[in-house]
Structures are given as structure tokens and as C-alpha cells.
Amino acid sequence: MDTEEEQPIEGLLARRALRLRENLGAGFAPPQGQVFRLSAGVPDPATFPLEELSKAFRAVLLQEGDQALQYGGPYGYPGLRDILAKWISEREGLPLSAENLMITNGSSQALDSACFAFLNPDDLVIAENPTFPLSLRTVYAHDARVFGLSLDEDGPDVGKLEMVLKKADREGERVKLLYFTPNFQNPTGITFPLERRQAILDLASRYGCIIVEDDAYGELRYEAEAVPSFFSLAGGRGVIKLGTFSKTIGPGLRLGWVLAAPKLIQAMAALRTDMGTSPLLSHVVAAYMADGHFQQHLKDNISFYRGKRDLFLSLLAEHFEGVANWRAPEGGFFVWLELPSEADELVAEEALKEGVMVSPGFRFFSQDAKHIYLRLAFSFIHFDHMETAVARLARVARKLLSAS
Amino acid sequence: MDTEEEQPIEGLLARRALRLRENLGAGFAPPQGQVFRLSAGVPDPATFPLEELSKAFRAVLLQEGDQALQYGGPYGYPGLRDILAKWISEREGLPLSAENLMITNGSSQALDSACFAFLNPDDLVIAENPTFPLSLRTVYAHDARVFGLSLDEDGPDVGKLEMVLKKADREGERVKLLYFTPNFQNPTGITFPLERRQAILDLASRYGCIIVEDDAYGELRYEAEAVPSFFSLAGGRGVIKLGTFSKTIGPGLRLGWVLAAPKLIQAMAALRTDMGTSPLLSHVVAAYMADGHFQQHLKDNISFYRGKRDLFLSLLAEHFEGVANWRAPEGGFFVWLELPSEADELVAEEALKEGVMVSPGFRFFSQDAKHIYLRLAFSFIHFDHMETAVARLARVARKLLSAS
């Protein structure tokens, strides 16, 4: 149909829409053609439990279809919240119930819910810098400002955090939300050690901030012991923890959750305007979890992605020795490659011409963007293609970096 | 877990959260115990196409699982948008394409998307009065104000609409959104005639407003010819039309769509922060529609609900003759019962004690609430329970109204 609106749309847009354009420009180019994708945090379709989900769907539709296809309310299906509460209780070492949970359309909507319930226009949010750009986008979409907290090798700079909080406090400004991804941080792969988490938590508590703890990748740990979460360390108070089935079952479910004290959950549910996340999908995943499939699937996934990580790291060692630096992530999907000079966009562009898609690091910065990183995702690319992709990328990088 | 937050939550909440509380108070009481529900616009589970959906799920998971369980982007699965575009093109008499559509979590999220993209805090939205309270809630949740436009038997008061638009214009205020449900209006059941739609459209065009046309019930027409939609009359310009599978397949999908000119669709998609509606569910419904099941199911549904409406109307005639007034809706789920005196809450309360749940009419007003109506939904209650429910409700009403 005719694409011309009679009236220019600018006069109609909310301020947040206009500001979002300023903040993020044209956005990301979609993948095109036949390329090896090292660019996005997407799971390998080989891990999708298609047969089990299909069975769970059939069972739910034929046994509980009357409820599963009906409205379910803003908190989400109690059956799934019960099962999640039980499972998370064991992981977090806290007694949790369905009241601590709201089901969401992935953890992206969980973050949106937190922003919608707590942020006013122009509010300041403190986030890691670099961090996941779509999380920044959500904060900007709520017309809030972002202060990007630089990271050292153990996570956010706590001294800087205190300085920013102190300054805001002096100026009478309340910083409500601090956004962190403490496990296998996106994009750097860093896992914050216990002391760092404790120090951040102390500051959050002192200044009355809510920590939004994004743990989309937390279940996918390939080595070492898990570090207690902010949520666990805080005894469940003042922390909103985001979780998702996107990396462990499949993003196409759009199924995640938010874990918090009941008062915070209630505040988010009260502002929910989409009548809740699909009860049908929630019933299905509850059935899938109740059968014990999920726990086994998670173990299989960890082993599968550990294999991918290990192969990827050995290929990096083989092809990037002397060209770039990186650290092995303990989990998650990403390696943060540090180049010897500012060439992230150039390498990404040239690599794409060679059929390899990577994410230039500058995209992950909210301020003081550095151009010396590439974020490489080892999750999606097929085992059989990994060597070709890494070799091609290394060839491109060597050529460009020696030329510069 | 401990429900006590250390800090009072009031200091953390966004202004919209605090204002939503003022505007809507404690919200709705959930249904309790074994009652006959005439209260909500929910479909009869007997209509849910469980077997066909189960087959579609299996086919999608086993044949397209790799795509269906992957991320799908803010616009939604192109395959579903293509099929919807084709189907809606025929209904609307306009050439439409996937570019005119974004898939949403029901039409409730579609309205949310329109509010999020176009409204600033304190903006004025004009809506029917009475109207669907959860739509009002969405507008309030975006910190906007509502002017409630009174209805006569053919829909909104056009003279009043012009007055309000003129006044806003004089005061330099841009009214961006007008919210209408022109088919089988919720709660009144009114269908706006062509001339009324045209007059509203002329005003919207003159004052540069977008009409949000909520057509959640539009496909369920039991008699007479369909009246052209605002969207169709406007040639698809300046109208955002909301649709849903909630009433025709099942609300538990949480699957709907927004239909508009591509520029408006793009503006809404650009602000979407939940990474889109479930590709899995979208693939399934696309498969279900492609097989022709949906078209047949819609015919069956129309016939099924026409039977319910006719029985309900005959029972009203039998039991409410001389007690209340009502008009037969041409479609949808509701009858708007007018009592001879202000007794909506009293009747609803007493009826609930007798095991019959109805919605007191005052809940549907944004201003100048009238207390002489009950909204009765004939959609959900089982055929076999209808007579008992109507007879009990009539007994309660007669008793209370003769006593007053």
C-alpha cells in the first residue's frame, strides 16, 4: 500500500522516539546472504529440543487447552512460576515462591518492565560500559539517560560508581537503576568476582538503588564454581534479576522472567499493559520442565557449548597469536577480542566481504567508545564452519593491521 | 520469601505508576469460586481448535523449528504478516502487504505500542465514554490524560468531538490519538454507522489526529453487512487498526497485530523493546491459516456465538421484560443492560452472592460515570447454564429495583 503518510510523522512522535533516533542512529544492519555469523548472541538451532517441545505442546493442548488458551493475567501462569521458583530457589539458596516471579516475553521485556515501572523521563541509569546495546536501547526508549561505567578485568569500576552516585546525591538526583550482567558479561565475557559484587551491592544499598541483574547467560557456565548472584547476596532485596529461556531452549519462545521481591514484582505487574505473556507457551514450558527434560537439556547444552568454546579458543590461539588479545570466558557465548589498533569497523567491514560477520566493539559503548575490540560469538556458527571463519577473519585482520 | 523491602517503594516508582493508582484504584476483583461468568469478554473454550493447533505446532517444530525457535525481530514473522495482509486486504478492500503489519502480543500490546510511540506525558487522548477499561488503563499507564466522549445510540458525539479538538487546537495542544471501537463497541455493543465514521474521520483528518481503531471483535458479526472500517474509509492513512486472534482462536496465544501505513508501523517497531512477539506462535498460526483452517473456524465461530447471542437475547426477553432495556448487538460478546435506577454495583454484588458475575457499568466510564448499566457477556457461559444465570440475575435485579 501507498507508503506516503499525508502528515509528516515527526510532529506525532513521542519525545522518546525522537531521542532514540539520536542515541542509536540507524541501528544494526541485518545479516545478508550466506555468511558465517560470529556476530550475534543467538543459540545453535542444533540445541533446540524440537521433539520434546512438540510432545509438550500436544499434551498441554489436549489436557489443559481450556486454561492454556485462555487469558492468564499480568504475572503469568502460576504453574510455571511455581516450577521456576523451585528451580531458582535451589540455585540461589533462597526460599522463593511464585510471588517472586513475573513471566515476561524474554528478558528484554523484563528489562522494559523495570524501566516502565521505575523510570521517569531524564532519569539517570548507570550501566556497564561496554554493555549489551539492546539494553541501552531499552533505557533510551524510556527517555532516560545512561552513565556508562568503565570496566576493568574484574568488572565495573567501583570507585567511579561511588563517585557518580555521590555526585547525583549531592545534586538531589535519585539513581534508581543500576544495570549489570555479572556473569560472562556481554560483550566482554567478564565474570565479576564475589568481592566486586559485594562492593557494588553495598553502594547500591547505601544509595537506595535497585540493581537490575541481567543473567541471560548465567546458566551456561562451562567451568569453575558459580559466583553468588547479586540477588542471592542481597537476600533477594533491592535486586531485580532477569532470566530467560532464550539461550537454553530457544529465543523464538519469547519467554523469560523477572525475579524480585514481591513488592517490586507487583509494581511491574501493575503497569503491564499487554495482558501477560502467552499462557499457552508458559504451560508448555512448565510441562517440559516438570518432566525433567529441561534439567537434562541444560546439562547437554553446557557440554555442547563448552565444546564450541574450546574449539573456538583453540582456533583463536592458532590464528590470532601475536595479532590480538583475548581472555577465555567461563561461560556464555562471547569472546572479546582486543586489536592492537583502532580497526574494529574496518575489520568488520572487510571480514563481511569475506563472508564472516562480527560485531565491531564500538557498538557496545554508551560513551567514550573504543574502536579496538571485536565481539565474537561462538554460539551460532556450525562446528564445521568454525575453522574457516576464524582463519578468514584472522587473514583479514592481519592484512589490515599490518597495513595500518 | 520475605515480602518486606527495606526501602519504601513509593520513592522508586515512576510518576506513571503513582498516577495509575489514582486513576484506577484497586483494580478488578478476580473471579472466585464456582460462578456463572457473564462478566468478561472471554471466548468459550469449546471453540478452541486444539487438535488443529496441536498438528500445526508439530508441523512447525519439525519442519521449521530452526527458524521458529530463533529470534524474529520487532515486526514479527514475515510469513504470518504476508498471510494476514492477504486476508485483511480482502476484508478491507485495500492492497496491503507485510509492511502494513506488526505482530503483537494481542491487541492490548498493539495499543501499548501506539501509546509508547506517540504519547508524551500529559498528552490528551480522546476515547469513547464508556469504553474498555483496560484500554483506558494503558493510556493512563503512559501518563496521558483521557477525555471521554459520550455516546448516543450511533456512537460518539461528533459535535462534542469537534468542540474538544477545537478547544485543544486553540490552546496549542495537539491531540494525537483518538481511540474508538466502532464494531460492537465494548461495552455498549453499538456499531457506528457509515456516516458517523465518515464524520469522525473528517475531524481526525482536519485536526491531524491518528484514529486508533480497536477491532478485537470485528470478525464476529452475526447479522447484517459489515460497515467499512475507519482504516478502509481513510485509504489506510492516519488510522492504526488493532486486531487479534484472542477472540477467534484463543487469548492464551497472546497474538494480535497492528495494521497501519508503513511509516506508522516503522515508528512503533522502532520503539519496541521486547524483541518481538513469539516467532514460534506466529509460525504456528501462519501454518494454521495457510491450511484454510482459520477461515472455516471463523465461520464456525460466527455460527456458534450467533446461537449464544440469540439464546441470551431470548432469555433476556423472557426474564427482564419490563425491568431493563437493551439492544441486540450485531456482533461481539456483549449486551449493555440499562436499569431503571442507579443500582449497577448493588445488583452486581448481590448477583455474585447468587453465583452470577456481571460487570457494573460504572467501571467503563472515564468520567461522568453512570450507575444504571450492567455489561453482560454471553460469550463464555456454557449454553446449559445460560438460563439459570439470566433467571438468577433477573430475580436479584427485580428484588433490588422494586425495593429501591
PDB file of N, CA and C in Angstrom, chain A residues 227-307:
ATOM      1  N   VAL A 227      29.554 -17.902  40.899  1.00  0.00           N
ATOM      2  CA  VAL A 227      29.675 -16.866  41.931  1.00  0.00           C
ATOM      3  C   VAL A 227      28.257 -16.483  42.367  1.00  0.00           C
ATOM      4  N   PRO A 228      28.017 -16.316  43.663  1.00  0.00           N
ATOM      5  CA  PRO A 228      26.654 -15.944  44.088  1.00  0.00           C
ATOM      6  C   PRO A 228      26.178 -14.684  43.376  1.00  0.00           C
ATOM      7  N   SER A 229      24.914 -14.687  43.020  1.00  0.00           N
ATOM      8  CA  SER A 229      24.339 -13.558  42.282  1.00  0.00           C
ATOM      9  C   SER A 229      24.154 -12.351  43.202  1.00  0.00           C
ATOM     10  N   PHE A 230      23.995 -11.176  42.615  1.00  0.00           N
ATOM     11  CA  PHE A 230      23.587 -10.005  43.398  1.00  0.00           C
ATOM     12  C   PHE A 230      22.320 -10.319  44.183  1.00  0.00           C
ATOM     13  N   PHE A 231      21.367 -10.978  43.501  1.00  0.00           N
ATOM     14  CA  PHE A 231      20.088 -11.287  44.120  1.00  0.00           C
ATOM     15  C   PHE A 231      20.281 -12.131  45.370  1.00  0.00           C
ATOM     16  N   SER A 232      21.118 -13.139  45.252  1.00  0.00           N
ATOM     17  CA  SER A 232      21.373 -14.020  46.378  1.00  0.00           C
ATOM     18  C   SER A 232      22.117 -13.286  47.493  1.00  0.00           C
ATOM     19  N   LEU A 233      23.155 -12.543  47.119  1.00  0.00           N
ATOM     20  CA  LEU A 233      23.941 -11.808  48.125  1.00  0.00           C
ATOM     21  C   LEU A 233      23.083 -10.792  48.878  1.00  0.00           C
ATOM     22  N   ALA A 234      22.099 -10.246  48.189  1.00  0.00           N
ATOM     23  CA  ALA A 234      21.242  -9.227  48.804  1.00  0.00           C
ATOM     24  C   ALA A 234      20.066  -9.850  49.547  1.00  0.00           C
ATOM     25  N   GLY A 235      20.037 -11.173  49.633  1.00  0.00           N
ATOM     26  CA  GLY A 235      18.882 -11.831  50.255  1.00  0.00           C
ATOM     27  C   GLY A 235      17.592 -11.519  49.525  1.00  0.00           C
ATOM     28  N   GLY A 236      17.733 -11.261  48.237  1.00  0.00           N
ATOM     29  CA  GLY A 236      16.532 -11.012  47.416  1.00  0.00           C
ATOM     30  C   GLY A 236      15.984  -9.604  47.495  1.00  0.00           C
ATOM     31  N   ARG A 237      16.675  -8.708  48.204  1.00  0.00           N
ATOM     32  CA  ARG A 237      16.141  -7.353  48.394  1.00  0.00           C
ATOM     33  C   ARG A 237      16.829  -6.329  47.492  1.00  0.00           C
ATOM     34  N   GLY A 238      16.025  -5.525  46.829  1.00  0.00           N
ATOM     35  CA  GLY A 238      16.583  -4.418  46.052  1.00  0.00           C
ATOM     36  C   GLY A 238      17.298  -4.862  44.789  1.00  0.00           C
ATOM     37  N   VAL A 239      17.073  -6.091  44.387  1.00  0.00           N
ATOM     38  CA  VAL A 239      17.668  -6.583  43.139  1.00  0.00           C
ATOM     39  C   VAL A 239      16.557  -7.139  42.258  1.00  0.00           C
ATOM     40  N   ILE A 240      16.555  -6.753  40.991  1.00  0.00           N
ATOM     41  CA  ILE A 240      15.638  -7.305  40.003  1.00  0.00           C
ATOM     42  C   ILE A 240      16.484  -8.144  39.064  1.00  0.00           C
ATOM     43  N   LYS A 241      16.284  -9.454  39.111  1.00  0.00           N
ATOM     44  CA  LYS A 241      17.115 -10.337  38.304  1.00  0.00           C
ATOM     45  C   LYS A 241      16.322 -10.823  37.089  1.00  0.00           C
ATOM     46  N   LEU A 242      16.947 -10.705  35.921  1.00  0.00           N
ATOM     47  CA  LEU A 242      16.287 -11.067  34.672  1.00  0.00           C
ATOM     48  C   LEU A 242      16.785 -12.420  34.185  1.00  0.00           C
ATOM     49  N   GLY A 243      15.854 -13.285  33.835  1.00  0.00           N
ATOM     50  CA  GLY A 243      16.217 -14.591  33.306  1.00  0.00           C
ATOM     51  C   GLY A 243      15.447 -14.889  32.033  1.00  0.00           C
ATOM     52  N   THR A 244      15.890 -15.898  31.315  1.00  0.00           N
ATOM     53  CA  THR A 244      15.257 -16.190  30.026  1.00  0.00           C
ATOM     54  C   THR A 244      15.482 -17.640  29.608  1.00  0.00           C
ATOM     55  N   PHE A 245      14.545 -18.152  28.816  1.00  0.00           N
ATOM     56  CA  PHE A 245      14.736 -19.451  28.160  1.00  0.00           C
ATOM     57  C   PHE A 245      15.341 -19.282  26.766  1.00  0.00           C
ATOM     58  N   SER A 246      15.667 -18.050  26.391  1.00  0.00           N
ATOM     59  CA  SER A 246      16.116 -17.788  25.016  1.00  0.00           C
ATOM     60  C   SER A 246      17.407 -18.507  24.679  1.00  0.00           C
ATOM     61  N   LYS A 247      18.330 -18.578  25.640  1.00  0.00           N
ATOM     62  CA  LYS A 247      19.614 -19.196  25.339  1.00  0.00           C
ATOM     63  C   LYS A 247      19.599 -20.682  25.643  1.00  0.00           C
ATOM     64  N   THR A 248      18.645 -21.143  26.443  1.00  0.00           N
ATOM     65  CA  THR A 248      18.659 -22.543  26.870  1.00  0.00           C
ATOM     66  C   THR A 248      17.601 -23.397  26.174  1.00  0.00           C
ATOM     67  N   ILE A 249      16.472 -22.793  25.750  1.00  0.00           N
ATOM     68  CA  ILE A 249      15.507 -23.571  24.953  1.00  0.00           C
ATOM     69  C   ILE A 249      15.454 -22.985  23.546  1.00  0.00           C
ATOM     70  N   GLY A 250      15.061 -21.732  23.428  1.00  0.00           N
ATOM     71  CA  GLY A 250      15.044 -21.092  22.115  1.00  0.00           C
ATOM     72  C   GLY A 250      14.454 -19.697  22.213  1.00  0.00           C
ATOM     73  N   PRO A 251      15.070 -18.713  21.555  1.00  0.00           N
ATOM     74  CA  PRO A 251      14.584 -17.328  21.627  1.00  0.00           C
ATOM     75  C   PRO A 251      13.204 -17.155  21.010  1.00  0.00           C
ATOM     76  N   GLY A 252      12.846 -18.060  20.080  1.00  0.00           N
ATOM     77  CA  GLY A 252      11.558 -17.941  19.396  1.00  0.00           C
ATOM     78  C   GLY A 252      10.369 -18.174  20.303  1.00  0.00           C
ATOM     79  N   LEU A 253      10.618 -18.694  21.524  1.00  0.00           N
ATOM     80  CA  LEU A 253       9.540 -18.766  22.504  1.00  0.00           C
ATOM     81  C   LEU A 253       9.149 -17.366  22.941  1.00  0.00           C
ATOM     82  N   ARG A 254      10.136 -16.462  23.018  1.00  0.00           N
ATOM     83  CA  ARG A 254       9.986 -15.181  23.713  1.00  0.00           C
ATOM     84  C   ARG A 254       9.433 -15.447  25.123  1.00  0.00           C
ATOM     85  N   LEU A 255      10.218 -16.148  25.903  1.00  0.00           N
ATOM     86  CA  LEU A 255       9.777 -16.490  27.244  1.00  0.00           C
ATOM     87  C   LEU A 255      10.924 -16.272  28.223  1.00  0.00           C
ATOM     88  N   GLY A 256      10.701 -15.407  29.168  1.00  0.00           N
ATOM     89  CA  GLY A 256      11.687 -15.132  30.190  1.00  0.00           C
ATOM     90  C   GLY A 256      10.975 -14.818  31.494  1.00  0.00           C
ATOM     91  N   TRP A 257      11.705 -14.271  32.452  1.00  0.00           N
ATOM     92  CA  TRP A 257      11.091 -13.970  33.735  1.00  0.00           C
ATOM     93  C   TRP A 257      11.865 -12.858  34.437  1.00  0.00           C
ATOM     94  N   VAL A 258      11.184 -12.275  35.401  1.00  0.00           N
ATOM     95  CA  VAL A 258      11.837 -11.325  36.279  1.00  0.00           C
ATOM     96  C   VAL A 258      11.658 -11.830  37.704  1.00  0.00           C
ATOM     97  N   LEU A 259      12.757 -11.834  38.442  1.00  0.00           N
ATOM     98  CA  LEU A 259      12.809 -12.352  39.805  1.00  0.00           C
ATOM     99  C   LEU A 259      13.109 -11.183  40.737  1.00  0.00           C
ATOM    100  N   ALA A 260      12.254 -10.979  41.741  1.00  0.00           N
ATOM    101  CA  ALA A 260      12.474  -9.848  42.652  1.00  0.00           C
ATOM    102  C   ALA A 260      11.602 -10.038  43.888  1.00  0.00           C
ATOM    103  N   ALA A 261      11.762  -9.124  44.838  1.00  0.00           N
ATOM    104  CA  ALA A 261      10.873  -9.127  45.998  1.00  0.00           C
ATOM    105  C   ALA A 261       9.439  -8.863  45.516  1.00  0.00           C
ATOM    106  N   PRO A 262       8.448  -9.464  46.203  1.00  0.00           N
ATOM    107  CA  PRO A 262       7.060  -9.342  45.735  1.00  0.00           C
ATOM    108  C   PRO A 262       6.601  -7.896  45.482  1.00  0.00           C
ATOM    109  N   LYS A 263       7.042  -6.971  46.320  1.00  0.00           N
ATOM    110  CA  LYS A 263       6.610  -5.583  46.107  1.00  0.00           C
ATOM    111  C   LYS A 263       7.072  -5.035  44.770  1.00  0.00           C
ATOM    112  N   LEU A 264       8.293  -5.384  44.389  1.00  0.00           N
ATOM    113  CA  LEU A 264       8.813  -4.917  43.102  1.00  0.00           C
ATOM    114  C   LEU A 264       8.094  -5.619  41.950  1.00  0.00           C
ATOM    115  N   ILE A 265       7.863  -6.923  42.111  1.00  0.00           N
ATOM    116  CA  ILE A 265       7.110  -7.667  41.093  1.00  0.00           C
ATOM    117  C   ILE A 265       5.723  -7.049  40.914  1.00  0.00           C
ATOM    118  N   GLN A 266       5.067  -6.750  42.043  1.00  0.00           N
ATOM    119  CA  GLN A 266       3.721  -6.158  41.962  1.00  0.00           C
ATOM    120  C   GLN A 266       3.741  -4.814  41.246  1.00  0.00           C
ATOM    121  N   ALA A 267       4.775  -4.026  41.522  1.00  0.00           N
ATOM    122  CA  ALA A 267       4.862  -2.711  40.885  1.00  0.00           C
ATOM    123  C   ALA A 267       5.006  -2.859  39.371  1.00  0.00           C
ATOM    124  N   MET A 268       5.771  -3.844  38.938  1.00  0.00           N
ATOM    125  CA  MET A 268       5.944  -4.050  37.497  1.00  0.00           C
ATOM    126  C   MET A 268       4.673  -4.627  36.864  1.00  0.00           C
ATOM    127  N   ALA A 269       4.056  -5.581  37.553  1.00  0.00           N
ATOM    128  CA  ALA A 269       2.837  -6.186  37.017  1.00  0.00           C
ATOM    129  C   ALA A 269       1.711  -5.157  36.910  1.00  0.00           C
ATOM    130  N   ALA A 270       1.679  -4.226  37.870  1.00  0.00           N
ATOM    131  CA  ALA A 270       0.611  -3.225  37.877  1.00  0.00           C
ATOM    132  C   ALA A 270       0.654  -2.337  36.641  1.00  0.00           C
ATOM    133  N   LEU A 271       1.830  -2.180  36.065  1.00  0.00           N
ATOM    134  CA  LEU A 271       1.965  -1.319  34.887  1.00  0.00           C
ATOM    135  C   LEU A 271       1.987  -2.113  33.588  1.00  0.00           C
ATOM    136  N   ARG A 272       1.792  -3.382  33.684  1.00  0.00           N
ATOM    137  CA  ARG A 272       1.839  -4.199  32.477  1.00  0.00           C
ATOM    138  C   ARG A 272       0.570  -3.976  31.654  1.00  0.00           C
ATOM    139  N   THR A 273       0.721  -3.768  30.369  1.00  0.00           N
ATOM    140  CA  THR A 273      -0.434  -3.407  29.547  1.00  0.00           C
ATOM    141  C   THR A 273      -0.681  -4.400  28.411  1.00  0.00           C
ATOM    142  N   ASP A 274       0.015  -5.533  28.434  1.00  0.00           N
ATOM    143  CA  ASP A 274      -0.165  -6.480  27.327  1.00  0.00           C
ATOM    144  C   ASP A 274      -0.905  -7.737  27.754  1.00  0.00           C
ATOM    145  N   MET A 275      -1.520  -7.697  28.930  1.00  0.00           N
ATOM    146  CA  MET A 275      -2.280  -8.828  29.465  1.00  0.00           C
ATOM    147  C   MET A 275      -1.431 -10.078  29.632  1.00  0.00           C
ATOM    148  N   GLY A 276      -0.136  -9.877  29.805  1.00  0.00           N
ATOM    149  CA  GLY A 276       0.688 -11.015  30.190  1.00  0.00           C
ATOM    150  C   GLY A 276       1.262 -11.795  29.016  1.00  0.00           C
ATOM    151  N   THR A 277       2.259 -12.588  29.352  1.00  0.00           N
ATOM    152  CA  THR A 277       2.940 -13.442  28.382  1.00  0.00           C
ATOM    153  C   THR A 277       2.102 -14.690  28.120  1.00  0.00           C
ATOM    154  N   SER A 278       2.210 -15.182  26.910  1.00  0.00           N
ATOM    155  CA  SER A 278       1.390 -16.304  26.447  1.00  0.00           C
ATOM    156  C   SER A 278       1.223 -17.436  27.474  1.00  0.00           C
ATOM    157  N   PRO A 279       0.010 -17.635  27.998  1.00  0.00           N
ATOM    158  CA  PRO A 279      -0.235 -18.779  28.866  1.00  0.00           C
ATOM    159  C   PRO A 279       0.046 -20.109  28.145  1.00  0.00           C
ATOM    160  N   LEU A 280      -0.238 -20.161  26.854  1.00  0.00           N
ATOM    161  CA  LEU A 280      -0.002 -21.406  26.120  1.00  0.00           C
ATOM    162  C   LEU A 280       1.475 -21.803  26.178  1.00  0.00           C
ATOM    163  N   LEU A 281       2.355 -20.860  25.821  1.00  0.00           N
ATOM    164  CA  LEU A 281       3.784 -21.169  25.861  1.00  0.00           C
ATOM    165  C   LEU A 281       4.244 -21.470  27.285  1.00  0.00           C
ATOM    166  N   SER A 282       3.672 -20.769  28.236  1.00  0.00           N
ATOM    167  CA  SER A 282       4.063 -20.962  29.633  1.00  0.00           C
ATOM    168  C   SER A 282       3.663 -22.343  30.130  1.00  0.00           C
ATOM    169  N   HIS A 283       2.467 -22.778  29.755  1.00  0.00           N
ATOM    170  CA  HIS A 283       2.043 -24.139  30.109  1.00  0.00           C
ATOM    171  C   HIS A 283       2.997 -25.162  29.494  1.00  0.00           C
ATOM    172  N   VAL A 284       3.355 -24.934  28.243  1.00  0.00           N
ATOM    173  CA  VAL A 284       4.204 -25.895  27.531  1.00  0.00           C
ATOM    174  C   VAL A 284       5.577 -26.007  28.207  1.00  0.00           C
ATOM    175  N   VAL A 285       6.164 -24.868  28.530  1.00  0.00           N
ATOM    176  CA  VAL A 285       7.488 -24.918  29.141  1.00  0.00           C
ATOM    177  C   VAL A 285       7.401 -25.487  30.562  1.00  0.00           C
ATOM    178  N   ALA A 286       6.303 -25.204  31.255  1.00  0.00           N
ATOM    179  CA  ALA A 286       6.112 -25.808  32.579  1.00  0.00           C
ATOM    180  C   ALA A 286       6.034 -27.325  32.455  1.00  0.00           C
ATOM    181  N   ALA A 287       5.298 -27.801  31.461  1.00  0.00           N
ATOM    182  CA  ALA A 287       5.189 -29.248  31.247  1.00  0.00           C
ATOM    183  C   ALA A 287       6.562 -29.840  30.903  1.00  0.00           C
ATOM    184  N   TYR A 288       7.274 -29.123  30.080  1.00  0.00           N
ATOM    185  CA  TYR A 288       8.624 -29.561  29.665  1.00  0.00           C
ATOM    186  C   TYR A 288       9.560 -29.623  30.867  1.00  0.00           C
ATOM    187  N   MET A 289       9.473 -28.622  31.753  1.00  0.00           N
ATOM    188  CA  MET A 289      10.320 -28.618  32.946  1.00  0.00           C
ATOM    189  C   MET A 289       9.884 -29.687  33.942  1.00  0.00           C
ATOM    190  N   ALA A 290       8.572 -29.860  34.098  1.00  0.00           N
ATOM    191  CA  ALA A 290       8.059 -30.819  35.081  1.00  0.00           C
ATOM    192  C   ALA A 290       8.498 -32.232  34.738  1.00  0.00           C
ATOM    193  N   ASP A 291       8.686 -32.503  33.453  1.00  0.00           N
ATOM    194  CA  ASP A 291       9.114 -33.830  33.030  1.00  0.00           C
ATOM    195  C   ASP A 291      10.607 -34.061  33.244  1.00  0.00           C
ATOM    196  N   GLY A 292      11.302 -33.034  33.730  1.00  0.00           N
ATOM    197  CA  GLY A 292      12.739 -33.183  33.951  1.00  0.00           C
ATOM    198  C   GLY A 292      13.566 -33.007  32.685  1.00  0.00           C
ATOM    199  N   HIS A 293      12.874 -32.765  31.553  1.00  0.00           N
ATOM    200  CA  HIS A 293      13.607 -32.585  30.294  1.00  0.00           C
ATOM    201  C   HIS A 293      14.573 -31.403  30.369  1.00  0.00           C
ATOM    202  N   PHE A 294      14.113 -30.332  30.997  1.00  0.00           N
ATOM    203  CA  PHE A 294      14.894 -29.096  30.958  1.00  0.00           C
ATOM    204  C   PHE A 294      16.238 -29.270  31.659  1.00  0.00           C
ATOM    205  N   GLN A 295      16.211 -29.894  32.826  1.00  0.00           N
ATOM    206  CA  GLN A 295      17.432 -30.063  33.593  1.00  0.00           C
ATOM    207  C   GLN A 295      18.458 -30.864  32.790  1.00  0.00           C
ATOM    208  N   GLN A 296      17.995 -31.927  32.126  1.00  0.00           N
ATOM    209  CA  GLN A 296      18.904 -32.733  31.306  1.00  0.00           C
ATOM    210  C   GLN A 296      19.382 -31.928  30.090  1.00  0.00           C
ATOM    211  N   HIS A 297      18.443 -31.197  29.511  1.00  0.00           N
ATOM    212  CA  HIS A 297      18.753 -30.382  28.329  1.00  0.00           C
ATOM    213  C   HIS A 297      19.818 -29.340  28.657  1.00  0.00           C
ATOM    214  N   LEU A 298      19.706 -28.766  29.845  1.00  0.00           N
ATOM    215  CA  LEU A 298      20.667 -27.757  30.274  1.00  0.00           C
ATOM    216  C   LEU A 298      22.066 -28.374  30.388  1.00  0.00           C
ATOM    217  N   LYS A 299      22.126 -29.557  30.970  1.00  0.00           N
ATOM    218  CA  LYS A 299      23.418 -30.251  31.060  1.00  0.00           C
ATOM    219  C   LYS A 299      23.991 -30.506  29.669  1.00  0.00           C
ATOM    220  N   ASP A 300      23.132 -30.960  28.765  1.00  0.00           N
ATOM    221  CA  ASP A 300      23.582 -31.230  27.391  1.00  0.00           C
ATOM    222  C   ASP A 300      24.077 -29.937  26.733  1.00  0.00           C
ATOM    223  N   ASN A 301      23.327 -28.864  26.955  1.00  0.00           N
ATOM    224  CA  ASN A 301      23.707 -27.571  26.368  1.00  0.00           C
ATOM    225  C   ASN A 301      25.069 -27.107  26.866  1.00  0.00           C
ATOM    226  N   ILE A 302      25.273 -27.235  28.162  1.00  0.00           N
ATOM    227  CA  ILE A 302      26.543 -26.797  28.742  1.00  0.00           C
ATOM    228  C   ILE A 302      27.693 -27.563  28.107  1.00  0.00           C
ATOM    229  N   SER A 303      27.517 -28.858  27.974  1.00  0.00           N
ATOM    230  CA  SER A 303      28.553 -29.682  27.371  1.00  0.00           C
ATOM    231  C   SER A 303      28.746 -29.301  25.897  1.00  0.00           C
ATOM    232  N   PHE A 304      27.648 -29.085  25.196  1.00  0.00           N
ATOM    233  CA  PHE A 304      27.693 -28.725  23.769  1.00  0.00           C
ATOM    234  C   PHE A 304      28.433 -27.394  23.564  1.00  0.00           C
ATOM    235  N   TYR A 305      28.045 -26.371  24.320  1.00  0.00           N
ATOM    236  CA  TYR A 305      28.649 -25.046  24.125  1.00  0.00           C
ATOM    237  C   TYR A 305      30.070 -24.987  24.696  1.00  0.00           C
ATOM    238  N   ARG A 306      30.346 -25.821  25.711  1.00  0.00           N
ATOM    239  CA  ARG A 306      31.728 -25.886  26.185  1.00  0.00           C
ATOM    240  C   ARG A 306      32.627 -26.371  25.053  1.00  0.00           C
ATOM    241  N   GLY A 307      32.143 -27.372  24.323  1.00  0.00           N
ATOM    242  CA  GLY A 307      32.874 -27.880  23.175  1.00  0.00           C
ATOM    243  C   GLY A 307      33.101 -26.803  22.127  1.00  0.00           C
TER     244      GLY A 307
END
